[in-house]
Amino acid sequence: MRQSEILAEISNDKKTLTAIVEQDERVVYLYIYAREDLRDRFPRMRGCWVRNLSPAPAEDDNFALEHGLPPMLAAPFCRCLEAEAPLDPAGIQILWNESDDGAALWYHGLLLAVIPGWSLYIDHSVSYSAGCIQQNPLTFPLGSASTNTQYALADKTRQFWRDWQNEEHNPWPKLQRNFIASYEQRFGSAVKYYSIDQGTWPPMAISQHEDEDNYYFFTLGMSIRPMPQIELIYNDEAEAHRRIELAFSVGKEYVDEANAVQMASAMSAYAQLPWETLSWLGEAHTLLSPVAPLGYEGHIVSAKLGEPLGKIDLPQTYGDPVNLFWITPIFASEIEFAQGRPNGGHELVALLIESGLQPVFAPRSPVI
């Protein structure tokens, strides 16, 4: 039997996952597997049957399963019962989805297979194949854009990447203007602008604003990508939660501008965190940071803590609302409290609000 051959291999943007297309003389598969340091969380490779290169077996390919080989798809589930042609590496294109955790296989412009991002976070593999006509243990039918959301999303993702690769119609300048305009409408003209993307995609920055009393800092560009896991956690309500930006403020009576910028630099790391860790940020999440103010251990992420500053209307991104979360420095005892009990983060937010905490950082005593 001919040894299997890897036809294509491409990592996602943050190099947390790798997708490969592999074929032998019998079958073609698309796989996704996690980087080695993430395999405690994502130990199982995700696979999608793509096509049989030999005639489809009448029944499930138990021989392959028993011998550790990728199984062929049985005839009752196959669009084509005869042997199909092997894939030519030159015709293969693998596109990662916007949240950086799922991938689609295109071949000479035709969509062959999809492994959705949310399948990474459940205990069994879920995939969709154009060559499949009926649900089975290996894969689901891919169908068409009008019959299957996964097909429509893959098509949308392909257009998303085309837009970002088009230098003449780059979406960034418009997004950049719209977000800065929203921040300026509430907090006055931007006085400084810091790029935090290290020259990589997606473009991200921090916009600095100030008034007589306070420095204000806001991210922009973070909301270009939906966060991982949100589709699974919020299901039909995902669009209301998957895009965020971050904010931080500190009083001028406590720090000079250089120290304020140093404090705000925590947002630079947090802005990359969902995709670097294949996780997400939401109300009352707590984070450790080496640049938290002296005596503090990290931050709590909360939109509720920002409510005293009034509603800030951010532009939608790709049709989704964008949530603005304020990061507030917290003590080690508060982090321990938040992380040590169910809903501890939400309880901590309530205690902070009860204590009179404002969105603008000022020295305080622990509430725990």
C-alpha positions as a Markdown table, in Angstrom:
| # | Residue | x | y | z |
|---|---|---|---|---|
| 1 | Met | 0.0 | 0.0 | 0.0 |
| 2 | Arg | 1.3 | 3.4 | -0.9 |
| 3 | Gln | 2.3 | 5.6 | 2.0 |
| 4 | Ser | 0.1 | 8.6 | 2.7 |
| 5 | Glu | 1.2 | 11.9 | 1.3 |
| 6 | Ile | 0.6 | 15.4 | 2.7 |
| 7 | Leu | -0.5 | 17.6 | -0.2 |
| 8 | Ala | -0.9 | 20.8 | 1.7 |
| 9 | Glu | -0.1 | 22.1 | 5.1 |
| 10 | Ile | -0.9 | 25.6 | 6.5 |
| 11 | Ser | -1.1 | 27.0 | 10.0 |
| 12 | Asn | -3.6 | 29.6 | 11.2 |
| 13 | Asp | -2.7 | 33.2 | 11.8 |
| 14 | Lys | -1.4 | 32.6 | 15.4 |
| 15 | Lys | 0.2 | 29.2 | 14.6 |
| 16 | Thr | -2.0 | 27.6 | 17.3 |
| 17 | Leu | -3.5 | 25.1 | 14.8 |
| 18 | Thr | -2.4 | 23.4 | 11.6 |
| 19 | Ala | -4.5 | 22.1 | 8.7 |
| 20 | Ile | -3.3 | 19.4 | 6.4 |
| 21 | Val | -4.7 | 17.6 | 3.4 |
| 22 | Glu | -3.5 | 14.0 | 3.2 |
| 23 | Gln | -4.1 | 11.3 | 0.7 |
| 24 | Asp | -3.1 | 7.7 | 0.1 |
| 25 | Glu | -4.2 | 5.4 | -2.7 |
| 26 | Arg | -7.6 | 4.9 | -1.1 |
| 27 | Val | -8.8 | 8.2 | 0.4 |
| 28 | Val | -8.3 | 11.9 | 0.9 |
| 29 | Tyr | -8.8 | 13.7 | 4.3 |
| 30 | Leu | -8.6 | 17.2 | 5.7 |
| 31 | Tyr | -7.2 | 17.4 | 9.2 |
| 32 | Ile | -6.8 | 20.1 | 11.9 |
| 33 | Tyr | -4.5 | 19.5 | 14.9 |
| 34 | Ala | -3.3 | 21.8 | 17.7 |
| 35 | Arg | 0.2 | 23.1 | 18.5 |
| 36 | Glu | 2.0 | 20.8 | 20.9 |
| 37 | Asp | 1.7 | 23.1 | 23.9 |
| 38 | Leu | -2.1 | 23.2 | 23.4 |
| 39 | Arg | -2.7 | 19.5 | 23.2 |
| 40 | Asp | -3.7 | 19.2 | 26.8 |
| 41 | Arg | -6.7 | 21.3 | 25.9 |
| 42 | Phe | -7.2 | 20.0 | 22.3 |
| 43 | Pro | -5.7 | 16.4 | 22.3 |
| 44 | Arg | -7.8 | 15.1 | 19.4 |
| 45 | Met | -7.1 | 15.7 | 15.8 |
| 46 | Arg | -10.2 | 16.8 | 13.8 |
| 47 | Gly | -10.7 | 15.1 | 10.5 |
| 48 | Cys | -13.0 | 15.3 | 7.5 |
| 49 | Trp | -13.3 | 12.7 | 4.8 |
| 50 | Val | -13.0 | 14.4 | 1.4 |
| 51 | Arg | -13.2 | 11.7 | -1.2 |
| 52 | Asn | -12.6 | 8.0 | -2.0 |
| 53 | Leu | -9.8 | 7.2 | -4.4 |
| 54 | Ser | -11.0 | 3.6 | -4.7 |
| 55 | Pro | -14.6 | 2.4 | -5.3 |
| 56 | Ala | -16.7 | 3.0 | -2.2 |
| 57 | Pro | -17.1 | 0.0 | 0.0 |
| 58 | Ala | -20.6 | -1.3 | 0.5 |
| 59 | Glu | -20.4 | -1.0 | 4.3 |
| 60 | Asp | -18.4 | 0.9 | 6.9 |
| 61 | Asp | -14.6 | 0.6 | 6.4 |
| 62 | Asn | -14.0 | -1.2 | 9.7 |
| 63 | Phe | -10.8 | -2.8 | 8.4 |
| 64 | Ala | -9.2 | 0.6 | 8.1 |
| 65 | Leu | -10.4 | 1.6 | 11.6 |
| 66 | Glu | -9.0 | -1.6 | 13.1 |
| 67 | His | -5.6 | -1.0 | 11.5 |
| 68 | Gly | -5.3 | 2.7 | 12.3 |
| 69 | Leu | -5.9 | 3.9 | 8.7 |
| 70 | Pro | -8.2 | 6.7 | 7.6 |
| 71 | Pro | -11.5 | 5.0 | 6.6 |
| 72 | Met | -13.2 | 5.2 | 3.3 |
| 73 | Leu | -16.8 | 6.4 | 3.2 |
| 74 | Ala | -19.3 | 3.7 | 2.6 |
| 75 | Ala | -21.4 | 3.7 | -0.6 |
| 76 | Pro | -24.8 | 4.6 | 1.0 |
| 77 | Phe | -23.3 | 8.0 | 2.0 |
| 78 | Cys | -21.2 | 8.8 | -1.1 |
| 79 | Arg | -22.1 | 11.1 | -4.0 |
| 80 | Cys | -19.7 | 9.2 | -6.2 |
| 81 | Leu | -19.5 | 5.4 | -5.9 |
| 82 | Glu | -16.6 | 5.0 | -8.3 |
| 83 | Ala | -13.0 | 5.9 | -7.5 |
| 84 | Glu | -12.4 | 9.7 | -7.8 |
| 85 | Ala | -9.2 | 11.3 | -9.1 |
| 86 | Pro | -6.5 | 12.1 | -6.6 |
| 87 | Leu | -6.1 | 15.7 | -5.6 |
| 88 | Asp | -3.4 | 17.8 | -7.4 |
| 89 | Pro | -1.6 | 19.9 | -4.8 |
| 90 | Ala | -1.5 | 22.9 | -7.2 |
| 91 | Gly | -5.3 | 23.1 | -7.1 |
| 92 | Ile | -5.6 | 23.1 | -3.3 |
| 93 | Gln | -6.4 | 26.2 | -1.2 |
| 94 | Ile | -7.0 | 26.0 | 2.6 |
| 95 | Leu | -8.7 | 29.0 | 4.2 |
| 96 | Trp | -8.9 | 29.6 | 7.9 |
| 97 | Asn | -12.1 | 31.1 | 9.2 |
| 98 | Glu | -12.2 | 34.6 | 10.7 |
| 99 | Ser | -12.0 | 33.3 | 14.3 |
| 100 | Asp | -8.8 | 31.4 | 13.4 |
| 101 | Asp | -10.1 | 28.0 | 14.6 |
| 102 | Gly | -11.8 | 26.3 | 11.7 |
| 103 | Ala | -10.8 | 25.7 | 8.1 |
| 104 | Ala | -12.2 | 25.0 | 4.6 |
| 105 | Leu | -10.7 | 23.1 | 1.7 |
| 106 | Trp | -11.2 | 24.6 | -1.7 |
| 107 | Tyr | -10.1 | 22.8 | -4.9 |
| 108 | His | -9.8 | 24.6 | -8.2 |
| 109 | Gly | -12.4 | 27.1 | -6.8 |
| 110 | Leu | -14.8 | 24.5 | -5.6 |
| 111 | Leu | -15.6 | 23.9 | -1.9 |
| 112 | Leu | -14.8 | 20.3 | -0.9 |
| 113 | Ala | -14.8 | 20.3 | 2.9 |
| 114 | Val | -15.3 | 22.3 | 6.1 |
| 115 | Ile | -14.2 | 21.7 | 9.7 |
| 116 | Pro | -16.1 | 24.4 | 11.7 |
| 117 | Gly | -14.2 | 26.2 | 14.5 |
| 118 | Trp | -16.7 | 25.2 | 17.2 |
| 119 | Ser | -16.0 | 21.5 | 16.6 |
| 120 | Leu | -12.7 | 22.0 | 18.2 |
| 121 | Tyr | -14.3 | 22.6 | 21.6 |
| 122 | Ile | -16.6 | 19.5 | 21.8 |
| 123 | Asp | -15.8 | 15.9 | 22.5 |
| 124 | His | -16.3 | 14.6 | 19.0 |
| 125 | Ser | -15.3 | 15.6 | 15.5 |
| 126 | Val | -17.8 | 17.4 | 13.3 |
| 127 | Ser | -17.1 | 18.1 | 9.6 |
| 128 | Tyr | -18.9 | 18.6 | 6.3 |
| 129 | Ser | -18.0 | 17.2 | 2.9 |
| 130 | Ala | -19.2 | 17.9 | -0.6 |
| 131 | Gly | -18.8 | 14.3 | -1.5 |
| 132 | Cys | -21.2 | 13.2 | 1.3 |
| 133 | Ile | -25.0 | 12.9 | 0.7 |
| 134 | Gln | -26.2 | 11.6 | 4.0 |
| 135 | Gln | -25.2 | 12.0 | 7.6 |
| 136 | Asn | -22.8 | 9.3 | 8.9 |
| 137 | Pro | -20.2 | 8.7 | 11.6 |
| 138 | Leu | -17.4 | 10.3 | 9.4 |
| 139 | Thr | -19.0 | 13.5 | 8.2 |
| 140 | Phe | -22.1 | 15.5 | 7.3 |
| 141 | Pro | -23.3 | 16.5 | 3.8 |
| 142 | Leu | -22.0 | 20.0 | 2.8 |
| 143 | Gly | -24.8 | 20.7 | 0.4 |
| 144 | Ser | -24.9 | 24.3 | -0.9 |
| 145 | Ala | -24.9 | 27.8 | 0.4 |
| 146 | Ser | -28.7 | 27.8 | 0.4 |
| 147 | Thr | -29.0 | 24.5 | 2.3 |
| 148 | Asn | -26.1 | 24.6 | 4.7 |
| 149 | Thr | -24.9 | 27.4 | 6.9 |
| 150 | Gln | -21.4 | 26.0 | 7.0 |
| 151 | Tyr | -21.2 | 26.3 | 3.2 |
| 152 | Ala | -22.5 | 29.9 | 3.3 |
| 153 | Leu | -20.0 | 30.8 | 6.0 |
| 154 | Ala | -17.1 | 29.3 | 4.1 |
| 155 | Asp | -18.1 | 31.4 | 1.0 |
| 156 | Lys | -18.3 | 34.5 | 3.2 |
| 157 | Thr | -14.9 | 33.8 | 4.6 |
| 158 | Arg | -13.4 | 33.5 | 1.1 |
| 159 | Gln | -14.8 | 37.0 | 0.3 |
| 160 | Phe | -13.4 | 38.3 | 3.6 |
| 161 | Trp | -9.9 | 37.3 | 2.7 |
| 162 | Arg | -10.3 | 38.6 | -0.8 |
| 163 | Asp | -11.2 | 42.0 | 0.6 |
| 164 | Trp | -8.2 | 42.1 | 2.9 |
| 165 | Gln | -5.8 | 41.1 | 0.1 |
| 166 | Asn | -7.2 | 43.9 | -2.2 |
| 167 | Glu | -4.8 | 46.8 | -1.5 |
| 168 | Glu | -7.0 | 49.3 | -3.4 |
| 169 | His | -10.1 | 48.4 | -1.2 |
| 170 | Asn | -8.4 | 47.6 | 2.1 |
| 171 | Pro | -11.1 | 47.7 | 4.8 |
| 172 | Trp | -8.8 | 49.1 | 7.5 |
| 173 | Pro | -8.8 | 52.8 | 6.7 |
| 174 | Lys | -12.5 | 53.0 | 6.9 |
| 175 | Leu | -12.7 | 50.9 | 10.1 |
| 176 | Gln | -9.9 | 53.0 | 11.6 |
| 177 | Arg | -11.7 | 56.3 | 10.9 |
| 178 | Asn | -15.0 | 55.0 | 12.2 |
| 179 | Phe | -13.7 | 53.8 | 15.5 |
| 180 | Ile | -11.6 | 56.8 | 16.2 |
| 181 | Ala | -14.6 | 59.1 | 15.3 |
| 182 | Ser | -16.7 | 57.2 | 17.9 |
| 183 | Tyr | -14.1 | 57.6 | 20.6 |
| 184 | Glu | -13.6 | 61.2 | 19.7 |
| 185 | Gln | -17.3 | 61.9 | 19.9 |
| 186 | Arg | -17.3 | 61.0 | 23.6 |
| 187 | Phe | -13.7 | 61.7 | 24.7 |
| 188 | Gly | -12.4 | 64.4 | 22.5 |
| 189 | Ser | -9.7 | 64.4 | 19.8 |
| 190 | Ala | -7.2 | 61.6 | 19.7 |
| 191 | Val | -3.9 | 62.9 | 20.9 |
| 192 | Lys | -1.7 | 59.9 | 20.2 |
| 193 | Tyr | -2.0 | 56.6 | 18.2 |
| 194 | Tyr | 0.0 | 53.4 | 18.9 |
| 195 | Ser | 0.2 | 50.5 | 16.5 |
| 196 | Ile | 0.1 | 47.2 | 18.4 |
| 197 | Asp | 0.0 | 44.7 | 15.6 |
| 198 | Gln | 3.8 | 44.4 | 15.1 |
| 199 | Gly | 3.2 | 44.7 | 11.4 |
| 200 | Thr | 1.1 | 41.6 | 11.1 |
| 201 | Trp | -2.5 | 41.1 | 10.2 |
| 202 | Pro | -5.0 | 42.1 | 11.5 |
| 203 | Pro | -4.1 | 45.8 | 12.0 |
| 204 | Met | -4.6 | 46.8 | 15.6 |
| 205 | Ala | -3.9 | 50.0 | 17.5 |
| 206 | Ile | -4.6 | 52.0 | 20.7 |
| 207 | Ser | -6.0 | 55.5 | 20.5 |
| 208 | Gln | -5.2 | 57.9 | 23.3 |
| 209 | His | -7.5 | 60.6 | 24.4 |
| 210 | Glu | -7.6 | 62.9 | 27.5 |
| 211 | Asp | -9.5 | 65.7 | 29.3 |
| 212 | Glu | -8.4 | 67.9 | 32.1 |
| 213 | Asp | -8.6 | 65.1 | 34.7 |
| 214 | Asn | -8.0 | 61.8 | 32.9 |
| 215 | Tyr | -6.1 | 59.8 | 30.3 |
| 216 | Tyr | -8.3 | 57.4 | 28.2 |
| 217 | Phe | -7.1 | 54.6 | 25.9 |
| 218 | Phe | -9.1 | 52.5 | 23.5 |
| 219 | Thr | -8.2 | 49.6 | 21.2 |
| 220 | Leu | -9.3 | 49.4 | 17.6 |
| 221 | Gly | -9.0 | 46.5 | 15.2 |
| 222 | Met | -9.6 | 43.9 | 17.7 |
| 223 | Ser | -13.2 | 43.5 | 16.5 |
| 224 | Ile | -12.1 | 42.7 | 12.9 |
| 225 | Arg | -12.1 | 39.0 | 14.0 |
| 226 | Pro | -14.8 | 37.3 | 15.9 |
| 227 | Met | -13.5 | 35.5 | 19.0 |
| 228 | Pro | -13.1 | 31.7 | 19.2 |
| 229 | Gln | -15.7 | 29.6 | 21.0 |
| 230 | Ile | -18.4 | 32.2 | 21.0 |
| 231 | Glu | -20.5 | 30.3 | 18.3 |
| 232 | Leu | -20.6 | 27.3 | 20.6 |
| 233 | Ile | -21.3 | 29.2 | 23.9 |
| 234 | Tyr | -23.9 | 31.6 | 22.7 |
| 235 | Asn | -25.4 | 29.8 | 19.6 |
| 236 | Asp | -28.0 | 32.0 | 18.0 |
| 237 | Glu | -26.9 | 35.0 | 20.1 |
| 238 | Ala | -23.3 | 34.7 | 19.1 |
| 239 | Glu | -23.3 | 37.9 | 16.9 |
| 240 | Ala | -24.0 | 40.0 | 20.0 |
| 241 | His | -20.9 | 38.7 | 21.8 |
| 242 | Arg | -18.2 | 37.8 | 19.3 |
| 243 | Arg | -16.6 | 41.2 | 18.7 |
| 244 | Ile | -15.1 | 43.4 | 21.3 |
| 245 | Glu | -12.7 | 46.3 | 21.9 |
| 246 | Leu | -11.0 | 47.3 | 25.2 |
| 247 | Ala | -10.7 | 50.5 | 27.1 |
| 248 | Phe | -8.6 | 51.8 | 30.1 |
| 249 | Ser | -8.5 | 55.1 | 31.9 |
| 250 | Val | -6.4 | 56.6 | 34.7 |
| 251 | Gly | -6.6 | 59.9 | 36.6 |
| 252 | Lys | -3.9 | 62.5 | 35.9 |
| 253 | Glu | -3.6 | 63.3 | 39.6 |
| 254 | Tyr | -2.0 | 59.9 | 40.2 |
| 255 | Val | 0.3 | 59.3 | 37.2 |
| 256 | Asp | 2.1 | 61.2 | 34.5 |
| 257 | Glu | 1.5 | 60.4 | 30.8 |
| 258 | Ala | 4.4 | 58.0 | 30.5 |
| 259 | Asn | 3.1 | 55.9 | 33.4 |
| 260 | Ala | -0.4 | 56.1 | 32.0 |
| 261 | Val | 0.8 | 54.7 | 28.7 |
| 262 | Gln | 2.7 | 51.9 | 30.5 |
| 263 | Met | -0.5 | 50.9 | 32.4 |
| 264 | Ala | -2.5 | 50.9 | 29.1 |
| 265 | Ser | 0.1 | 48.7 | 27.5 |
| 266 | Ala | -1.6 | 45.7 | 29.1 |
| 267 | Met | -4.3 | 46.1 | 26.4 |
| 268 | Ser | -1.7 | 45.3 | 23.7 |
| 269 | Ala | -1.3 | 41.8 | 25.0 |
| 270 | Tyr | -5.0 | 41.3 | 25.9 |
| 271 | Ala | -6.0 | 42.4 | 22.3 |
| 272 | Gln | -4.2 | 39.3 | 21.0 |
| 273 | Leu | -5.2 | 36.9 | 23.8 |
| 274 | Pro | -8.4 | 35.2 | 22.4 |
| 275 | Trp | -6.6 | 34.0 | 19.2 |
| 276 | Glu | -3.3 | 33.2 | 20.9 |
| 277 | Thr | -5.1 | 31.0 | 23.4 |
| 278 | Leu | -8.2 | 29.9 | 21.4 |
| 279 | Ser | -10.4 | 31.4 | 24.1 |
| 280 | Trp | -12.5 | 34.5 | 24.5 |
| 281 | Leu | -13.0 | 37.6 | 26.7 |
| 282 | Gly | -16.3 | 38.6 | 28.3 |
| 283 | Glu | -17.9 | 40.2 | 31.2 |
| 284 | Ala | -16.1 | 39.6 | 34.5 |
| 285 | His | -13.2 | 37.7 | 33.1 |
| 286 | Thr | -10.0 | 38.1 | 35.1 |
| 287 | Leu | -6.5 | 38.4 | 33.6 |
| 288 | Leu | -3.0 | 38.4 | 35.0 |
| 289 | Ser | -0.6 | 41.1 | 33.8 |
| 290 | Pro | 3.0 | 42.0 | 34.5 |
| 291 | Val | 2.3 | 45.7 | 33.7 |
| 292 | Ala | -0.6 | 46.0 | 36.2 |
| 293 | Pro | 0.0 | 49.0 | 38.5 |
| 294 | Leu | 2.3 | 48.4 | 41.4 |
| 295 | Gly | 0.5 | 46.3 | 44.1 |
| 296 | Tyr | -2.1 | 44.9 | 41.7 |
| 297 | Glu | -1.9 | 41.5 | 40.0 |
| 298 | Gly | -4.0 | 41.9 | 36.9 |
| 299 | His | -7.3 | 43.2 | 35.6 |
| 300 | Ile | -11.0 | 42.4 | 35.4 |
| 301 | Val | -12.8 | 42.9 | 32.1 |
| 302 | Ser | -16.2 | 44.5 | 32.4 |
| 303 | Ala | -18.6 | 46.6 | 30.5 |
| 304 | Lys | -20.7 | 47.2 | 33.6 |
| 305 | Leu | -17.8 | 49.0 | 35.3 |
| 306 | Gly | -17.7 | 51.5 | 32.5 |
| 307 | Glu | -21.4 | 52.4 | 32.7 |
| 308 | Pro | -20.8 | 55.6 | 34.8 |
| 309 | Leu | -19.1 | 57.1 | 31.7 |
| 310 | Gly | -22.3 | 56.7 | 29.7 |
| 311 | Lys | -23.1 | 54.7 | 26.5 |
| 312 | Ile | -20.4 | 54.8 | 23.8 |
| 313 | Asp | -21.8 | 54.0 | 20.4 |
| 314 | Leu | -19.2 | 51.9 | 18.4 |
| 315 | Pro | -19.7 | 51.2 | 14.7 |
| 316 | Gln | -20.8 | 47.7 | 13.7 |
| 317 | Thr | -18.1 | 45.5 | 12.3 |
| 318 | Tyr | -19.2 | 43.1 | 9.5 |
| 319 | Gly | -22.8 | 43.6 | 10.6 |
| 320 | Asp | -22.2 | 42.7 | 14.2 |
| 321 | Pro | -22.4 | 45.0 | 17.2 |
| 322 | Val | -19.1 | 45.7 | 19.0 |
| 323 | Asn | -18.9 | 45.5 | 22.8 |
| 324 | Leu | -16.6 | 47.8 | 24.7 |
| 325 | Phe | -15.0 | 46.3 | 27.8 |
| 326 | Trp | -13.1 | 48.3 | 30.4 |
| 327 | Ile | -10.1 | 46.8 | 32.1 |
| 328 | Thr | -9.7 | 47.6 | 35.8 |
| 329 | Pro | -6.7 | 46.7 | 37.9 |
| 330 | Ile | -7.4 | 44.2 | 40.7 |
| 331 | Phe | -5.5 | 42.7 | 43.6 |
| 332 | Ala | -4.2 | 39.2 | 44.0 |
| 333 | Ser | -6.9 | 38.5 | 46.7 |
| 334 | Glu | -9.6 | 39.7 | 44.3 |
| 335 | Ile | -8.3 | 37.5 | 41.4 |
| 336 | Glu | -8.2 | 34.5 | 43.8 |
| 337 | Phe | -11.8 | 35.2 | 44.9 |
| 338 | Ala | -13.0 | 35.6 | 41.3 |
| 339 | Gln | -11.3 | 32.5 | 40.0 |
| 340 | Gly | -12.1 | 30.3 | 43.1 |
| 341 | Arg | -15.9 | 30.1 | 42.9 |
| 342 | Pro | -18.7 | 29.8 | 40.4 |
| 343 | Asn | -19.6 | 33.3 | 39.0 |
| 344 | Gly | -16.8 | 34.7 | 41.2 |
| 345 | Gly | -16.0 | 37.3 | 38.5 |
| 346 | His | -19.5 | 38.6 | 38.4 |
| 347 | Glu | -19.6 | 38.7 | 42.2 |
| 348 | Leu | -16.4 | 40.7 | 42.2 |
| 349 | Val | -17.8 | 43.2 | 39.7 |
| 350 | Ala | -20.8 | 43.7 | 42.0 |
| 351 | Leu | -18.6 | 44.2 | 45.0 |
| 352 | Leu | -16.4 | 46.7 | 43.1 |
| 353 | Ile | -19.5 | 48.7 | 42.0 |
| 354 | Glu | -20.9 | 48.6 | 45.6 |
| 355 | Ser | -17.6 | 50.0 | 46.8 |
| 356 | Gly | -18.0 | 53.0 | 44.5 |
| 357 | Leu | -15.3 | 52.0 | 42.0 |
| 358 | Gln | -15.3 | 54.2 | 38.9 |
| 359 | Pro | -14.1 | 53.3 | 35.4 |
| 360 | Val | -11.2 | 55.7 | 35.8 |
| 361 | Phe | -8.5 | 54.0 | 37.8 |
| 362 | Ala | -7.4 | 55.5 | 41.1 |
| 363 | Pro | -5.6 | 53.9 | 44.0 |
| 364 | Arg | -7.9 | 52.0 | 46.3 |
| 365 | Ser | -8.1 | 49.3 | 48.9 |
| 366 | Pro | -9.0 | 45.6 | 48.1 |
| 367 | Val | -12.7 | 44.7 | 48.4 |
| 368 | Ile | -11.7 | 41.2 | 49.4 |
